[in-house]
XYZ file of C-alpha atoms in Angstrom:
320
model
C 44.740 75.983 130.178
C 46.699 79.557 131.470
C 47.732 79.935 134.817
C 45.517 82.385 137.115
C 47.682 85.368 136.752
C 48.354 85.488 132.957
C 49.875 88.776 132.990
C 53.064 87.837 134.548
C 53.478 85.279 132.054
C 55.967 85.634 129.093
C 54.378 85.864 125.798
C 54.222 83.066 123.036
C 53.005 83.538 119.311
C 50.614 81.200 117.910
C 50.245 81.567 114.000
C 47.666 78.958 112.577
C 45.747 78.769 109.397
C 45.157 76.380 106.680
C 47.336 74.891 104.240
C 48.838 76.963 101.539
C 47.548 80.415 103.269
C 51.073 81.850 103.387
C 51.747 80.970 107.031
C 55.607 80.134 106.286
C 56.044 83.738 104.593
C 54.327 85.529 107.259
C 56.329 83.780 110.114
C 59.604 84.320 108.315
C 58.487 88.041 107.953
C 57.809 88.178 111.797
C 61.392 87.259 112.796
C 62.579 90.195 110.833
C 60.170 92.449 112.831
C 60.657 91.328 116.476
C 62.886 88.915 118.195
C 61.265 85.714 117.306
C 62.277 82.190 116.918
C 60.207 79.629 114.884
C 58.679 76.369 115.923
C 57.136 74.334 113.648
C 53.685 73.101 114.564
C 53.425 70.422 111.533
C 53.219 66.686 111.660
C 55.017 66.061 108.151
C 57.543 68.561 108.696
C 59.086 66.390 111.242
C 60.233 63.602 108.815
C 63.629 63.842 107.224
C 63.778 63.182 103.387
C 60.136 64.761 103.015
C 60.368 68.314 102.024
C 58.946 68.968 98.923
C 55.650 67.541 99.266
C 55.187 69.033 103.082
C 56.024 72.151 101.925
C 58.923 72.825 104.035
C 60.919 75.758 103.651
C 64.078 75.736 101.518
C 67.384 76.050 102.714
C 67.547 79.627 101.954
C 64.694 80.618 103.910
C 66.022 78.464 107.077
C 69.361 80.266 106.975
C 67.228 83.454 107.174
C 64.607 81.902 110.013
C 65.879 78.830 111.440
C 62.849 76.199 112.092
C 62.808 73.997 115.383
C 61.041 70.730 115.360
C 61.792 69.936 111.654
C 63.850 67.218 109.886
C 64.767 65.289 113.137
C 62.675 62.141 112.570
C 62.993 59.213 110.135
C 59.581 58.540 108.135
C 59.747 55.034 109.619
C 59.234 56.264 113.110
C 55.362 57.462 114.012
C 55.182 60.764 115.894
C 52.391 61.760 118.417
C 50.783 64.752 119.808
C 51.961 64.056 123.203
C 55.523 63.563 121.847
C 54.946 67.002 120.181
C 53.867 68.647 123.445
C 56.897 67.528 125.055
C 59.382 68.622 122.670
C 57.398 72.293 121.951
C 57.410 72.944 125.495
C 61.057 72.255 125.878
C 61.896 74.279 122.623
C 59.605 77.347 124.131
C 61.388 77.267 127.588
C 64.919 77.344 125.623
C 63.928 80.323 123.378
C 62.447 82.275 126.732
C 65.486 81.725 128.794
C 67.376 83.182 125.787
C 65.165 86.256 125.983
C 63.534 85.867 122.602
C 60.103 85.002 121.801
C 58.411 81.788 120.511
C 56.495 82.020 117.571
C 54.671 78.666 116.970
C 53.742 78.268 112.855
C 51.921 75.612 111.394
C 48.460 74.132 110.259
C 48.451 70.850 112.522
C 45.540 72.129 114.873
C 45.505 69.085 116.861
C 49.197 69.766 118.052
C 47.842 73.435 118.944
C 45.310 71.971 121.190
C 47.111 69.311 123.046
C 50.153 72.049 123.702
C 47.101 74.169 125.324
C 45.015 71.647 126.661
C 47.442 68.787 127.747
C 46.374 65.110 126.661
C 44.731 62.458 128.786
C 46.414 59.826 130.683
C 46.003 57.098 128.177
C 47.449 53.232 127.651
C 50.375 52.794 125.852
C 50.232 51.293 122.139
C 49.679 47.615 122.215
C 51.557 46.105 118.993
C 49.237 42.807 118.920
C 46.047 44.788 119.310
C 47.432 46.839 116.456
C 48.155 44.161 114.144
C 44.751 42.778 114.813
C 42.623 45.760 114.007
C 45.170 46.449 110.865
C 44.483 43.015 109.717
C 40.593 43.761 110.110
C 40.667 46.921 108.140
C 42.595 45.239 105.414
C 39.830 42.568 105.044
C 36.684 45.070 105.928
C 37.899 48.727 105.364
C 38.351 51.422 107.438
C 34.735 52.526 107.106
C 33.710 49.349 108.896
C 36.304 50.125 111.451
C 34.628 53.432 111.883
C 31.228 52.313 112.066
C 32.550 49.751 115.003
C 34.254 52.745 116.745
C 30.640 54.399 116.022
C 29.050 51.996 118.440
C 31.232 52.148 121.492
C 32.748 55.812 121.477
C 30.091 57.912 118.940
C 31.381 61.030 120.008
C 35.104 60.066 118.546
C 33.241 58.703 115.680
C 31.764 61.696 114.908
C 34.972 63.705 114.913
C 36.904 61.663 112.347
C 36.420 60.997 108.965
C 35.864 57.333 107.823
C 39.069 56.915 106.496
C 41.080 58.471 109.145
C 42.625 55.260 110.012
C 45.226 56.487 112.816
C 42.991 58.016 114.939
C 40.230 55.497 114.382
C 42.871 52.655 115.219
C 43.789 54.554 118.384
C 40.250 55.129 119.459
C 39.584 51.653 119.428
C 42.561 50.461 120.790
C 41.901 52.652 123.914
C 38.477 51.438 124.321
C 39.546 47.846 123.974
C 42.367 48.125 126.675
C 40.601 50.310 129.182
C 36.861 49.362 128.505
C 36.396 53.250 128.356
C 35.751 55.594 125.513
C 38.579 57.939 124.449
C 36.414 60.634 124.198
C 35.253 59.875 128.233
C 38.855 59.896 129.029
C 39.849 63.197 127.072
C 36.796 64.559 128.812
C 38.172 63.502 132.166
C 41.069 65.073 131.956
C 42.750 67.819 134.100
C 43.527 70.852 131.754
C 47.240 71.655 132.082
C 48.607 74.834 133.044
C 50.553 76.452 130.678
C 54.112 78.569 131.738
C 53.002 80.935 129.005
C 50.500 83.621 127.730
C 49.570 82.396 124.302
C 48.631 85.161 121.538
C 46.621 83.246 118.947
C 46.557 84.143 115.692
C 45.089 82.724 112.468
C 45.341 83.875 108.406
C 41.909 83.129 107.445
C 41.294 83.704 103.681
C 38.249 85.675 102.477
C 37.696 83.565 99.477
C 37.641 79.711 99.512
C 37.761 79.393 95.945
C 41.120 81.452 95.959
C 42.447 79.308 98.511
C 41.552 76.366 96.585
C 43.344 77.828 93.597
C 46.293 78.320 95.650
C 46.261 74.513 96.794
C 46.381 73.509 92.948
C 49.168 75.676 92.081
C 51.316 74.569 94.979
C 50.358 71.158 94.006
C 51.484 71.562 90.742
C 54.648 73.589 91.847
C 55.649 70.816 93.759
C 55.448 68.298 91.015
C 57.627 70.461 88.592
C 60.222 70.777 91.767
C 60.496 66.943 91.744
C 57.761 65.681 94.404
C 57.474 62.086 92.600
C 61.442 61.543 92.678
C 61.206 62.445 96.379
C 58.506 59.751 96.832
C 60.430 57.062 94.744
C 63.340 57.425 96.914
C 61.283 57.038 99.935
C 59.473 54.054 98.142
C 62.332 52.335 97.320
C 63.914 52.115 101.005
C 61.725 48.854 101.355
C 60.864 49.284 104.913
C 58.073 52.168 104.729
C 54.188 51.177 103.892
C 51.348 53.062 103.610
C 50.247 52.522 107.308
C 52.915 54.900 108.867
C 51.775 58.426 109.937
C 54.483 59.852 107.314
C 53.549 58.162 104.172
C 49.485 58.849 104.972
C 50.606 62.711 104.901
C 48.597 64.365 102.401
C 50.015 63.878 98.785
C 52.472 61.377 99.757
C 49.535 59.221 100.002
C 48.434 59.645 96.747
C 51.543 59.584 95.231
C 52.698 56.183 96.572
C 49.397 54.924 95.649
C 50.710 55.883 91.996
C 53.652 54.226 92.295
C 51.918 51.242 93.805
C 49.872 51.149 90.308
C 46.850 51.776 92.071
C 46.269 55.513 90.357
C 47.260 56.900 87.138
C 49.506 59.966 87.358
C 46.144 62.341 86.515
C 44.568 60.418 89.266
C 46.958 60.888 91.447
C 47.235 64.784 91.035
C 43.503 64.844 91.393
C 43.239 63.022 94.727
C 46.110 64.698 95.988
C 44.504 68.268 95.400
C 41.279 67.022 96.555
C 42.608 65.628 99.517
C 44.875 68.967 100.546
C 41.286 70.883 100.258
C 39.682 68.664 102.486
C 42.814 69.127 104.926
C 42.159 72.865 104.412
C 38.344 72.597 105.186
C 39.361 70.333 108.428
C 41.744 73.236 109.437
C 39.198 76.142 108.748
C 36.532 73.869 111.270
C 39.098 73.913 114.011
C 39.413 77.850 113.536
C 35.904 78.719 113.402
C 35.379 77.427 117.211
C 38.986 78.313 118.404
C 38.652 80.562 121.463
C 40.276 83.795 122.106
C 41.575 83.676 118.556
C 42.619 86.876 116.688
C 42.062 86.620 112.530
C 43.953 88.123 109.964
C 42.106 88.432 106.700
C 43.739 86.742 103.821
C 43.051 88.316 100.473
C 44.143 87.644 96.791
C 46.345 88.592 95.868
C 48.438 87.694 98.867
C 49.962 91.190 100.069
C 52.838 90.001 102.500
C 53.637 93.500 103.411
C 49.949 94.316 104.322
C 49.081 91.084 105.982
C 52.436 91.523 108.157
C 51.587 95.183 109.257
C 47.770 93.819 110.412
C 49.645 91.071 112.421
C 52.201 93.558 113.864
C 49.581 95.497 114.783
C 47.435 93.134 116.515
C 50.937 91.631 118.415
C 51.313 95.316 119.926
C 48.073 95.798 121.319
C 48.613 92.398 123.051
C 51.825 93.847 124.865
C 54.541 92.623 121.803
């Protein structure tokens, strides 16, 4: 929620869009036209050692355009939307105080939403309860726990895929600890007042099939560049497991299943591409209902110069 007089607030750029839409290329191009510093908004890029499968910018790109909030956390550690909000607000303040423009770029839509709206005051995680629910999921499957959630919190359940284990677990945990549905607590929260004015942009593909081809081509490129060697190093550590948020990331989950012997190589590739397409579909669903959004059409073939000029025109019309 914005403060009453937004005209006096400094501007911050949000650059959203589905996976594989060209957000990183556009963000880097904008830093060469405007005094912008990039803050990553991506739940996988926060992890060290997860570079290829997360499409993390390479060293040359990071030298041209450094990204904040990437590669600072070990994959064994969970990272929440609430933590992101705290970290992002700190980085935004630092960039603004340096006289530059924060450019938040990424595809983790929940992070953008929590940054804009704040987050409900929820109980801390309960390890014993989580262990109990995880054991139940191992016995009956996450769809069964999703059905259990639907009985106590139908609003939250309707927003989640039956295999979205992390969020199903959290919603059941909150209800068990408070006796109140997570969705109810979220509706009761007071929107946070932001110390900046967001200019919200989204790269939106004109052709869904073209985006699907880009996703498939990028996944195959990751495999050629050594994605499986990257996952093998994580797998060999011995302290990581598929219930961790890092390992549940799209692509990594499927590669982990392959190394565990649950999928063939061909099945892993197909499942990884399908999961990435599903991620893009969810991101587009978020964006179709996003308020105050300036859309930038993404056409094939992707013309970075054309897209950059269209973006600069929108930013100029909004005071940047």
